[in-house]
């Protein structure tokens, strides 16, 4: 296939991934149980980034074919993968049963926590190993459930897990995460698998979104930078087990890229964008066969095909869809203001001024723009909120998106920050994003608005 854009490459890779799907079982041929959760998450990400309906039936079918045991087994990490996947299924479809499935899984995972090594959950229900991946998953699930339910118990678990994890020594002196703890509750020195560097990024981003503690993002950045420096010869990820990674290892690199993409979309560090595109390009140029199947080693010739290899590579191609977009930057002075004014008093704004004097009903901002094609995009708002946390009602193309979008306080009017609203469906042609002060929706406090960036 002559695919010239990152979207076209992802389309081709996704079509090949679907050839492994077995509708009778709701699983993917050639892979195991935990892999299947990741393959479905990859599929959901593709549907989210492209707004495609083509593969969404996989979500319903996989759930129906496998719900009998509530996605529970003897391994807490296996369960964790399914919980994350069902949360994403809920985000995409709005179907509450997927969120409830994740809650059931998480409740079962809490039974794995005890005071051995000071806390943390076990890898399995025989209590034989406390490792990184199970606890990273536990952290991320807890934080994501809090963000969707506002049940304080989930936030308590997330904070408790990170407090414990950060003190275990599993994060080594190079800012890389080893596999787990030994019998003496010390870092066991086992390989720094790429997925252990990835899942923690997602967990820290999720916890940051719960708490607005930017130190968590700094920790995530340090881990991501260390992984790129130490686990990617010539800028392309390489798993420690390559070229012989069994059934599990081929999945790992995709999980890292998937979570690195989330970090890029949160802090917009161009190093991460370039790394994502470098890996996507290498997969397409070096590790692909004529059938658009992808191999294990992303900088080497294709070896063999299976759903784990294919979905891991697809994680990179999915990430490249967003990373390759040219941001649309809309300055405040181009917006339509309703009972508001532009101001240019405090330093740090990007162009001709910012929206100011904004703290009562009847005031709102409309950003109007056009897109060549529909899809899901991140909306990134650049703002200052010196008076403390502010909130606004967000309306897109005639429908409410967020009733109470938080803009954490910045401490000074000359200190600017960003808030990202991810995966918002936008349409071909004309679009309007409105930020509205509506006290009945929870809007509060003063807010200066500098830019809207569509990515």
Short mmCIF file of N, CA and C in Angstrom, two decimals, residues 250-251 293-296 305-314:
data_model
loop_
_atom_site.label_atom_id
_atom_site.label_comp_id
_atom_site.label_asym_id
_atom_site.label_seq_id
_atom_site.Cartn_x
_atom_site.Cartn_y
_atom_site.Cartn_z
N UNK A 250 6.68 -8.72 22.98
CA UNK A 250 6.33 -7.91 21.80
C UNK A 250 5.29 -6.83 22.08
N UNK A 251 4.55 -6.96 23.18
CA UNK A 251 3.51 -5.97 23.49
C UNK A 251 4.08 -4.71 24.13
N UNK A 293 2.08 -6.03 7.74
CA UNK A 293 2.31 -6.65 9.04
C UNK A 293 3.61 -6.10 9.60
N UNK A 294 3.67 -5.95 10.92
CA UNK A 294 4.81 -5.32 11.56
C UNK A 294 5.55 -6.31 12.46
N UNK A 295 6.87 -6.21 12.46
CA UNK A 295 7.69 -7.14 13.22
C UNK A 295 8.01 -6.65 14.62
N UNK A 296 8.81 -7.46 15.31
CA UNK A 296 9.18 -7.18 16.70
C UNK A 296 10.13 -6.00 16.81
N UNK A 305 4.64 -12.37 12.11
CA UNK A 305 3.41 -11.62 12.40
C UNK A 305 2.65 -12.25 13.55
N UNK A 306 2.15 -11.42 14.45
CA UNK A 306 1.15 -11.82 15.43
C UNK A 306 0.45 -10.56 15.92
N UNK A 307 -0.61 -10.75 16.66
CA UNK A 307 -1.42 -9.60 17.06
C UNK A 307 -0.71 -8.71 18.07
N UNK A 308 0.19 -9.28 18.88
CA UNK A 308 0.93 -8.46 19.84
C UNK A 308 1.88 -7.52 19.10
N UNK A 309 2.65 -8.06 18.16
CA UNK A 309 3.54 -7.21 17.37
C UNK A 309 2.75 -6.13 16.62
N UNK A 310 1.64 -6.56 16.02
CA UNK A 310 0.86 -5.64 15.20
C UNK A 310 0.26 -4.52 16.05
N UNK A 311 -0.29 -4.87 17.20
CA UNK A 311 -0.95 -3.84 18.02
C UNK A 311 0.07 -2.92 18.67
N UNK A 312 1.25 -3.45 19.03
CA UNK A 312 2.28 -2.58 19.60
C UNK A 312 2.72 -1.54 18.58
N UNK A 313 2.95 -1.98 17.35
CA UNK A 313 3.30 -1.03 16.30
C UNK A 313 2.17 -0.05 16.04
N UNK A 314 0.94 -0.56 16.12
CA UNK A 314 -0.22 0.31 15.92
C UNK A 314 -0.31 1.39 17.01
#
